[in-house]
Amino acid sequence: MELTVGELAHGGAAVARVDGRVVFVEGAIPGETVEAEVTHRRKDFWRAQATAVLDPAATRVDPPCPYFKAGCGGCQLQYLAYPEQLAQKRQVLHRQLERAHLDFPLDRIDVLGMDDPWRYRIRGEFHVLHRGGAVSLGFYRKHTYQTLPIDACLIHAEAIERALPAFARAAEDPAAAHVTALQFTWAPGTSDLLWAPYPPGSADPGFGGRAAGWIPELNLNDDSIGIDDAGRHFRVRPEAFVQVNARQRDVLYQRAVAFARISGGDRVVDAYAGIGMLTARLAAQAADVIAVEESPYAVRLGELNMQLNGCGNVQYRRGRVEDALGQIEGPIDVLVLDPPRAGCAETAVEAMANLRSERMIYISCDPATLARDVGRFCAAGRYTLVEVAFVDMFPQTFHIEAVVKLERSA
């Protein structure tokens, strides 16, 4: 069918309408007319794939990655010039805020993009594909669980790309027979590559760890590496969350700290604190920081990282945010939160609102859950949304990272 598409939706597809039905068209840019093939029909919407561009947008470019054209599901927007990627993602974020009845002007959303939007990922997960006795690594094809073998990826650090052939050979070892994926984390500026098999424990206990110089072995005894951030050193393990874009991580955390406007006497809560990379930055300016984290692995690493960086004013509390915050005594000046993609449980939102911190800084990797939660915080006039910044952590994809500032209004 021939379609003229409108705005870009969250998820990377452009929106068209046919006889009152919404059609999400992948591979199309707002304003284009395309030939499209319907791939999924649902009661309330259809999904389609552009098969030919009849009237291309001026911002359309030729995707540089051959695997993008082969159907790799890792990137979605390589056909869109990078400045336009930023503009479209900004609009997606703004529309999500509008849907949550949050009145914030589009032109006040700061856009913090990358000078070079390639080779930014320092962590990646590659699926293991067995064919005819040989093993290759790759990603899922778009909307399937079929693996596309690859030997190069333009959004991953070259250190990870160079490691792929050697680790594919290592995955042929009988000890790795049940390994379905390998996760890599590279420490920029070093030859250290942290890797782990998935499912964990499915192979020999030694299959996984730290590889120096990207040489795979099946009996490695160090399962963590060091990553530097803003002059500090952190230990990281495979199961610990870390922002995958090291260059933009610094941009994101700088903006979060600037929004927090911490003075020397402030008490700060860092909810969903993880291993403490942002916590350490907050601690450098605050009187004391309470770091709340549910994962036992992250808490152990976080406590170690605070010791390594001399952050004696940080206290970790293990538990769910909705449970731990009720045990905090005394006034809190700043609350910082960086929850998972699903956002905050409603009970966690209420627990955080009940702290009555003067300022709240919310970091999010999903604009829909961000808007939902900020709307909850702003309900009944408790908080006001005063700053919004879009930090492009994931160029060439539809993913949107944002940091916002709320101020207590009652």
Short mmCIF file of C-alpha atoms in Angstrom, two decimals:
data_model
loop_
_atom_site.label_atom_id
_atom_site.label_comp_id
_atom_site.label_asym_id
_atom_site.label_seq_id
_atom_site.Cartn_x
_atom_site.Cartn_y
_atom_site.Cartn_z
CA MET A 1 0.00 0.00 0.00
CA GLU A 2 1.06 3.61 -0.53
CA LEU A 3 1.26 5.70 2.64
CA THR A 4 2.27 9.21 3.62
CA VAL A 5 3.60 9.13 7.16
CA GLY A 6 3.47 11.67 9.96
CA GLU A 7 5.31 11.94 13.27
CA LEU A 8 7.83 9.46 14.60
CA ALA A 9 6.42 7.33 17.41
CA HIS A 10 8.26 6.05 20.47
CA GLY A 11 9.85 2.88 19.10
CA GLY A 12 11.17 4.39 15.87
CA ALA A 13 8.26 3.83 13.48
CA ALA A 14 6.49 6.68 11.69
CA VAL A 15 2.73 7.00 12.03
CA ALA A 16 0.24 6.77 9.16
CA ARG A 17 -3.53 6.40 9.19
CA VAL A 18 -5.65 4.23 6.91
CA ASP A 19 -9.45 4.40 7.22
CA GLY A 20 -9.12 5.62 10.78
CA ARG A 21 -6.65 2.89 11.73
CA VAL A 22 -3.17 3.74 13.01
CA VAL A 23 -0.34 2.13 11.05
CA PHE A 24 3.19 2.16 12.45
CA VAL A 25 5.56 2.19 9.48
CA GLU A 26 9.16 1.17 10.08
CA GLY A 27 11.84 2.52 7.77
CA ALA A 28 9.94 5.73 7.02
CA ILE A 29 10.72 9.34 7.91
CA PRO A 30 8.00 11.86 8.85
CA GLY A 31 6.64 13.53 5.71
CA GLU A 32 7.69 10.77 3.30
CA THR A 33 5.46 8.85 0.94
CA VAL A 34 6.38 5.17 0.87
CA GLU A 35 5.26 1.82 -0.41
CA ALA A 36 4.72 -0.36 2.66
CA GLU A 37 3.92 -3.98 3.40
CA VAL A 38 1.78 -4.78 6.43
CA THR A 39 3.63 -7.17 8.75
CA HIS A 40 1.26 -7.38 11.74
CA ARG A 41 -2.47 -6.78 11.97
CA ARG A 42 -3.99 -6.10 15.36
CA LYS A 43 -7.44 -4.96 16.36
CA ASP A 44 -6.42 -1.40 17.17
CA PHE A 45 -3.35 -0.87 14.98
CA TRP A 46 -1.21 -2.33 12.21
CA ARG A 47 2.53 -2.54 11.76
CA ALA A 48 4.16 -2.16 8.35
CA GLN A 49 7.59 -2.05 6.76
CA ALA A 50 8.50 0.49 4.11
CA THR A 51 9.60 -1.40 0.99
CA ALA A 52 10.18 1.58 -1.32
CA VAL A 53 10.50 5.31 -0.75
CA LEU A 54 8.50 7.24 -3.33
CA ASP A 55 9.12 10.74 -2.01
CA PRO A 56 12.24 10.71 0.21
CA ALA A 57 12.91 13.26 2.93
CA ALA A 58 15.97 15.48 2.62
CA THR A 59 17.24 13.97 5.89
CA ARG A 60 17.33 10.40 4.54
CA VAL A 61 20.83 8.88 4.32
CA ASP A 62 22.23 5.54 3.21
CA PRO A 63 22.77 3.30 6.27
CA PRO A 64 26.51 2.59 6.54
CA CYS A 65 26.11 -0.83 8.21
CA PRO A 66 25.46 -3.82 5.89
CA TYR A 67 23.75 -5.70 8.71
CA PHE A 68 21.16 -2.95 9.07
CA LYS A 69 20.00 -3.70 5.54
CA ALA A 70 20.06 -7.42 6.32
CA GLY A 71 17.50 -6.96 9.08
CA CYS A 72 19.61 -6.61 12.22
CA GLY A 73 17.45 -5.50 15.14
CA GLY A 74 20.19 -3.63 17.02
CA CYS A 75 19.65 -0.23 15.34
CA GLN A 76 16.47 1.34 13.99
CA LEU A 77 17.37 4.82 12.70
CA GLN A 78 20.54 4.53 10.63
CA TYR A 79 18.67 5.80 7.55
CA LEU A 80 17.99 9.11 9.34
CA ALA A 81 20.69 11.83 9.39
CA TYR A 82 21.97 12.28 12.94
CA PRO A 83 20.79 15.88 13.48
CA GLU A 84 17.30 14.76 12.47
CA GLN A 85 17.52 11.78 14.83
CA LEU A 86 18.06 14.26 17.66
CA ALA A 87 15.19 16.49 16.51
CA GLN A 88 12.77 13.58 16.18
CA LYS A 89 13.68 12.07 19.55
CA ARG A 90 13.20 15.45 21.20
CA GLN A 91 9.70 15.60 19.73
CA VAL A 92 8.93 12.05 20.91
CA LEU A 93 9.97 13.03 24.45
CA HIS A 94 7.84 16.17 24.28
CA ARG A 95 4.76 14.25 23.10
CA GLN A 96 5.13 11.78 25.97
CA LEU A 97 5.20 14.67 28.45
CA GLU A 98 2.11 16.16 26.80
CA ARG A 99 0.23 12.86 27.08
CA ALA A 100 0.92 12.91 30.82
CA HIS A 101 -0.58 16.44 30.93
CA LEU A 102 2.78 17.99 31.70
CA ASP A 103 3.06 21.45 30.20
CA PHE A 104 6.70 21.91 29.16
CA PRO A 105 7.69 23.76 25.96
CA LEU A 106 9.48 21.82 23.24
CA ASP A 107 12.09 24.55 22.77
CA ARG A 108 13.06 24.34 26.45
CA ILE A 109 14.10 20.68 26.19
CA ASP A 110 17.90 20.74 26.00
CA VAL A 111 19.41 18.36 23.43
CA LEU A 112 22.83 16.91 24.26
CA GLY A 113 23.98 14.85 21.28
CA MET A 114 27.31 13.35 20.28
CA ASP A 115 30.00 14.83 18.05
CA ASP A 116 30.66 11.31 16.73
CA PRO A 117 27.56 9.10 17.09
CA TRP A 118 29.38 5.80 16.41
CA ARG A 119 31.54 3.31 18.35
CA TYR A 120 30.01 4.38 21.65
CA ARG A 121 28.88 1.11 23.27
CA ILE A 122 31.29 -0.33 25.85
CA ARG A 123 28.90 -3.17 26.72
CA GLY A 124 27.05 -5.56 24.46
CA GLU A 125 25.34 -8.92 24.42
CA PHE A 126 25.89 -11.23 21.45
CA HIS A 127 23.86 -14.36 20.85
CA VAL A 128 25.63 -17.64 20.11
CA LEU A 129 24.63 -19.34 16.86
CA HIS A 130 25.58 -22.99 16.14
CA ARG A 131 25.61 -24.01 12.49
CA GLY A 132 27.24 -27.13 11.10
CA GLY A 133 29.61 -27.50 14.04
CA ALA A 134 30.82 -23.90 13.77
CA VAL A 135 29.89 -21.09 16.12
CA SER A 136 29.26 -17.47 15.26
CA LEU A 137 28.04 -14.51 17.29
CA GLY A 138 25.31 -12.10 16.32
CA PHE A 139 22.11 -10.22 17.09
CA TYR A 140 18.45 -11.05 16.68
CA ARG A 141 16.83 -10.07 13.42
CA LYS A 142 14.17 -7.42 13.74
CA HIS A 143 11.03 -8.69 15.53
CA THR A 144 12.26 -12.31 15.58
CA TYR A 145 14.34 -14.69 17.64
CA GLN A 146 16.36 -15.63 14.59
CA THR A 147 20.04 -14.78 14.97
CA LEU A 148 21.88 -12.78 12.30
CA PRO A 149 25.60 -13.66 12.36
CA ILE A 150 27.84 -10.59 12.37
CA ASP A 151 31.55 -9.89 12.57
CA ALA A 152 31.36 -6.09 12.85
CA CYS A 153 29.14 -3.55 14.62
CA LEU A 154 29.52 0.18 14.11
CA ILE A 155 27.96 1.20 17.42
CA HIS A 156 30.18 -1.01 19.60
CA ALA A 157 33.70 -0.14 20.66
CA GLU A 158 36.32 -1.54 18.32
CA ALA A 159 37.81 -3.50 21.23
CA ILE A 160 34.61 -5.54 21.47
CA GLU A 161 34.37 -5.98 17.70
CA ARG A 162 37.95 -7.26 17.50
CA ALA A 163 37.21 -9.78 20.24
CA LEU A 164 34.26 -11.43 18.49
CA PRO A 165 36.09 -13.99 16.29
CA ALA A 166 38.24 -15.25 19.17
CA PHE A 167 35.29 -15.60 21.52
CA ALA A 168 33.26 -17.36 18.84
CA ARG A 169 36.06 -19.94 18.64
CA ALA A 170 36.11 -20.22 22.44
CA ALA A 171 32.35 -20.85 22.42
CA GLU A 172 32.99 -24.00 20.36
CA ASP A 173 34.53 -25.62 23.46
CA PRO A 174 32.35 -28.43 24.91
CA ALA A 175 32.29 -26.55 28.23
CA ALA A 176 30.23 -23.88 26.51
CA ALA A 177 27.69 -26.20 24.92
CA HIS A 178 24.72 -24.62 26.71
CA VAL A 179 25.82 -21.00 26.46
CA THR A 180 23.27 -19.01 24.47
CA ALA A 181 24.86 -15.54 24.62
CA LEU A 182 28.00 -13.72 25.67
CA GLN A 183 28.02 -10.33 27.34
CA PHE A 184 31.08 -8.09 27.00
CA THR A 185 32.10 -4.99 28.95
CA TRP A 186 35.18 -3.04 27.87
CA ALA A 187 37.07 -0.60 30.07
CA PRO A 188 38.02 2.38 27.84
CA GLY A 189 41.72 3.15 27.75
CA THR A 190 42.70 -0.44 28.63
CA SER A 191 42.88 -3.86 27.03
CA ASP A 192 40.54 -5.26 29.69
CA LEU A 193 37.41 -7.01 28.46
CA LEU A 194 34.93 -8.41 30.97
CA TRP A 195 32.77 -11.16 29.65
CA ALA A 196 30.18 -13.60 30.92
CA PRO A 197 28.14 -16.46 29.46
CA TYR A 198 24.34 -16.50 29.43
CA PRO A 199 22.66 -18.40 30.94
CA PRO A 200 25.15 -17.92 33.84
CA GLY A 201 26.52 -21.11 35.30
CA SER A 202 25.48 -23.16 32.29
CA ALA A 203 29.07 -23.94 31.40
CA ASP A 204 32.16 -24.72 33.42
CA PRO A 205 32.42 -22.28 36.39
CA GLY A 206 35.57 -20.91 34.85
CA PHE A 207 33.87 -19.96 31.59
CA GLY A 208 33.64 -16.22 32.03
CA GLY A 209 35.72 -13.48 33.58
CA ARG A 210 38.32 -10.94 32.65
CA ALA A 211 40.28 -11.28 29.45
CA ALA A 212 43.38 -9.13 28.98
CA GLY A 213 44.20 -8.39 25.38
CA TRP A 214 40.97 -10.10 24.25
CA ILE A 215 42.48 -13.61 24.41
CA PRO A 216 39.75 -16.07 25.46
CA GLU A 217 40.46 -18.74 28.05
CA LEU A 218 38.08 -21.13 29.74
CA ASN A 219 39.56 -20.79 33.23
CA LEU A 220 39.70 -17.15 34.21
CA ASN A 221 39.60 -16.30 37.90
CA ASP A 222 38.86 -12.56 37.96
CA ASP A 223 35.23 -11.70 37.26
CA SER A 224 35.46 -7.90 37.48
CA ILE A 225 37.25 -5.05 35.77
CA GLY A 226 37.96 -1.46 36.66
CA ILE A 227 36.28 1.44 34.88
CA ASP A 228 37.34 5.04 35.38
CA ASP A 229 34.78 7.82 35.62
CA ALA A 230 35.49 11.51 36.34
CA GLY A 231 38.84 10.72 37.94
CA ARG A 232 37.46 7.90 40.07
CA HIS A 233 37.86 4.13 39.79
CA PHE A 234 34.99 1.63 39.95
CA ARG A 235 34.82 -2.15 39.94
CA VAL A 236 32.21 -3.61 37.59
CA ARG A 237 30.85 -7.13 37.20
CA PRO A 238 28.69 -8.57 34.39
CA GLU A 239 25.46 -8.48 36.39
CA ALA A 240 25.94 -4.86 37.51
CA PHE A 241 24.25 -2.04 35.60
CA VAL A 242 26.54 0.50 33.98
CA GLN A 243 25.70 3.08 31.32
CA VAL A 244 26.91 1.60 28.02
CA ASN A 245 27.95 4.94 26.50
CA ALA A 246 30.97 6.17 28.46
CA ARG A 247 31.24 9.50 26.63
CA GLN A 248 27.60 10.42 27.16
CA ARG A 249 27.56 8.99 30.68
CA ASP A 250 29.79 11.87 31.70
CA VAL A 251 27.45 14.35 29.97
CA LEU A 252 24.42 12.81 31.66
CA TYR A 253 25.91 12.77 35.14
CA GLN A 254 27.28 16.29 34.81
CA ARG A 255 23.82 17.54 33.93
CA ALA A 256 22.21 15.57 36.77
CA VAL A 257 24.64 17.05 39.31
CA ALA A 258 24.09 20.55 37.90
CA PHE A 259 20.31 20.12 38.21
CA ALA A 260 20.74 18.90 41.81
CA ARG A 261 22.47 22.16 42.83
CA ILE A 262 23.95 20.53 45.93
CA SER A 263 25.51 22.66 48.65
CA GLY A 264 27.96 21.47 51.29
CA GLY A 265 25.33 20.94 53.96
CA ASP A 266 22.79 19.04 51.85
CA ARG A 267 21.55 15.53 52.58
CA VAL A 268 20.98 13.51 49.42
CA VAL A 269 19.19 10.25 48.66
CA ASP A 270 20.34 8.33 45.58
CA ALA A 271 17.57 5.84 44.78
CA TYR A 272 18.33 2.88 42.50
CA ALA A 273 22.00 3.73 43.14
CA GLY A 274 23.60 0.69 41.48
CA ILE A 275 27.37 0.45 41.88
CA GLY A 276 27.70 4.11 42.79
CA MET A 277 29.12 5.96 39.79
CA LEU A 278 26.67 8.83 40.14
CA THR A 279 26.61 8.42 43.93
CA ALA A 280 30.30 9.30 44.14
CA ARG A 281 29.74 12.51 42.18
CA LEU A 282 26.90 13.48 44.51
CA ALA A 283 29.01 12.66 47.57
CA ALA A 284 31.76 15.05 46.45
CA GLN A 285 29.38 17.97 47.03
CA ALA A 286 26.97 16.78 49.75
CA ALA A 287 27.19 16.46 53.51
CA ASP A 288 26.01 12.86 53.30
CA VAL A 289 24.39 10.53 50.76
CA ILE A 290 22.07 7.59 51.40
CA ALA A 291 22.33 5.13 48.50
CA VAL A 292 19.33 2.82 48.13
CA GLU A 293 19.77 -0.31 46.01
CA GLU A 294 17.93 -3.64 45.90
CA SER A 295 20.53 -5.84 44.15
CA PRO A 296 22.93 -7.52 46.61
CA TYR A 297 25.66 -7.64 43.95
CA ALA A 298 25.36 -3.92 43.28
CA VAL A 299 25.35 -3.09 46.99
CA ARG A 300 28.56 -5.04 47.57
CA LEU A 301 30.24 -3.38 44.60
CA GLY A 302 28.85 0.01 45.62
CA GLU A 303 30.24 -0.24 49.13
CA LEU A 304 33.60 -1.32 47.72
CA ASN A 305 33.57 1.54 45.21
CA MET A 306 32.82 4.08 47.91
CA GLN A 307 35.84 2.81 49.87
CA LEU A 308 38.06 2.91 46.79
CA ASN A 309 37.09 6.53 46.15
CA GLY A 310 37.18 7.79 49.72
CA CYS A 311 33.44 8.50 49.88
CA GLY A 312 33.09 8.16 53.63
CA ASN A 313 29.86 10.17 53.64
CA VAL A 314 27.90 7.52 51.70
CA GLN A 315 25.77 4.89 53.42
CA TYR A 316 24.29 2.06 51.35
CA ARG A 317 20.91 0.64 52.29
CA ARG A 318 19.87 -2.57 50.60
CA GLY A 319 16.19 -2.93 49.80
CA ARG A 320 13.37 -1.82 47.57
CA VAL A 321 12.99 1.93 47.31
CA GLU A 322 9.38 1.79 48.50
CA ASP A 323 10.50 -0.02 51.67
CA ALA A 324 13.83 1.66 52.45
CA LEU A 325 12.76 5.30 52.17
CA GLY A 326 10.27 5.02 55.02
CA GLN A 327 13.18 4.31 57.37
CA ILE A 328 15.09 7.50 56.56
CA GLU A 329 14.94 10.10 59.31
CA GLY A 330 15.36 13.84 59.10
CA PRO A 331 14.98 16.21 56.16
CA ILE A 332 16.30 15.34 52.70
CA ASP A 333 17.35 18.19 50.43
CA VAL A 334 17.84 16.35 47.12
CA LEU A 335 16.46 13.05 45.83
CA VAL A 336 18.10 11.50 42.75
CA LEU A 337 16.59 8.47 41.05
CA ASP A 338 17.60 6.37 38.05
CA PRO A 339 15.09 3.50 37.96
CA PRO A 340 14.90 0.60 35.47
CA ARG A 341 13.14 1.01 32.12
CA ALA A 342 9.79 0.08 33.69
CA GLY A 343 10.01 3.16 35.89
CA CYS A 344 8.85 3.33 39.50
CA ALA A 345 6.19 1.32 41.25
CA GLU A 346 3.36 3.56 42.39
CA THR A 347 4.25 2.77 46.01
CA ALA A 348 7.83 3.92 45.30
CA VAL A 349 6.55 7.20 43.84
CA GLU A 350 4.55 7.84 47.00
CA ALA A 351 7.50 6.93 49.23
CA MET A 352 9.75 9.35 47.35
CA ALA A 353 7.14 12.12 47.34
CA ASN A 354 6.70 11.65 51.09
CA LEU A 355 10.39 12.48 51.64
CA ARG A 356 9.45 16.04 50.63
CA SER A 357 12.90 16.77 49.24
CA GLU A 358 13.36 20.29 47.92
CA ARG A 359 14.65 19.05 44.55
CA MET A 360 14.19 15.80 42.68
CA ILE A 361 16.37 14.66 39.75
CA TYR A 362 14.92 11.83 37.66
CA ILE A 363 17.08 9.99 35.10
CA SER A 364 15.16 7.77 32.70
CA CYS A 365 15.78 5.55 29.68
CA ASP A 366 12.09 5.42 28.71
CA PRO A 367 10.13 8.62 27.99
CA ALA A 368 6.75 6.94 28.51
CA THR A 369 7.47 5.73 32.05
CA LEU A 370 9.31 8.98 32.80
CA ALA A 371 6.26 11.03 31.84
CA ARG A 372 3.93 8.74 33.80
CA ASP A 373 6.02 8.97 36.98
CA VAL A 374 6.67 12.71 36.72
CA GLY A 375 2.93 13.18 36.28
CA ARG A 376 2.42 11.29 39.53
CA PHE A 377 4.98 13.42 41.35
CA CYS A 378 3.32 16.59 40.06
CA ALA A 379 -0.19 15.43 41.01
CA ALA A 380 -2.01 17.63 43.51
CA GLY A 381 0.63 20.32 43.06
CA ARG A 382 3.31 18.51 45.07
CA TYR A 383 6.13 19.10 42.55
CA THR A 384 6.70 21.21 39.46
CA LEU A 385 8.69 20.15 36.40
CA VAL A 386 11.29 22.88 35.84
CA GLU A 387 14.07 21.39 33.65
CA VAL A 388 14.26 18.73 30.94
CA ALA A 389 17.34 17.53 29.05
CA PHE A 390 17.53 14.82 26.40
CA VAL A 391 20.96 13.14 26.48
CA ASP A 392 21.48 10.95 23.42
CA MET A 393 23.01 7.83 24.94
CA PHE A 394 21.94 5.57 22.05
CA PRO A 395 22.53 7.12 18.61
CA GLN A 396 21.17 5.19 15.60
CA THR A 397 18.44 3.66 17.81
CA PHE A 398 15.03 4.86 18.99
CA HIS A 399 16.05 4.79 22.66
CA ILE A 400 15.79 8.06 24.59
CA GLU A 401 17.64 8.94 27.79
CA ALA A 402 16.47 12.01 29.67
CA VAL A 403 17.16 13.79 32.93
CA VAL A 404 14.60 16.11 34.49
CA LYS A 405 14.44 18.35 37.52
CA LEU A 406 11.43 18.81 39.75
CA GLU A 407 11.07 21.34 42.54
CA ARG A 408 8.78 20.98 45.54
CA SER A 409 5.88 23.36 45.22
CA ALA A 410 3.96 22.59 48.41
#
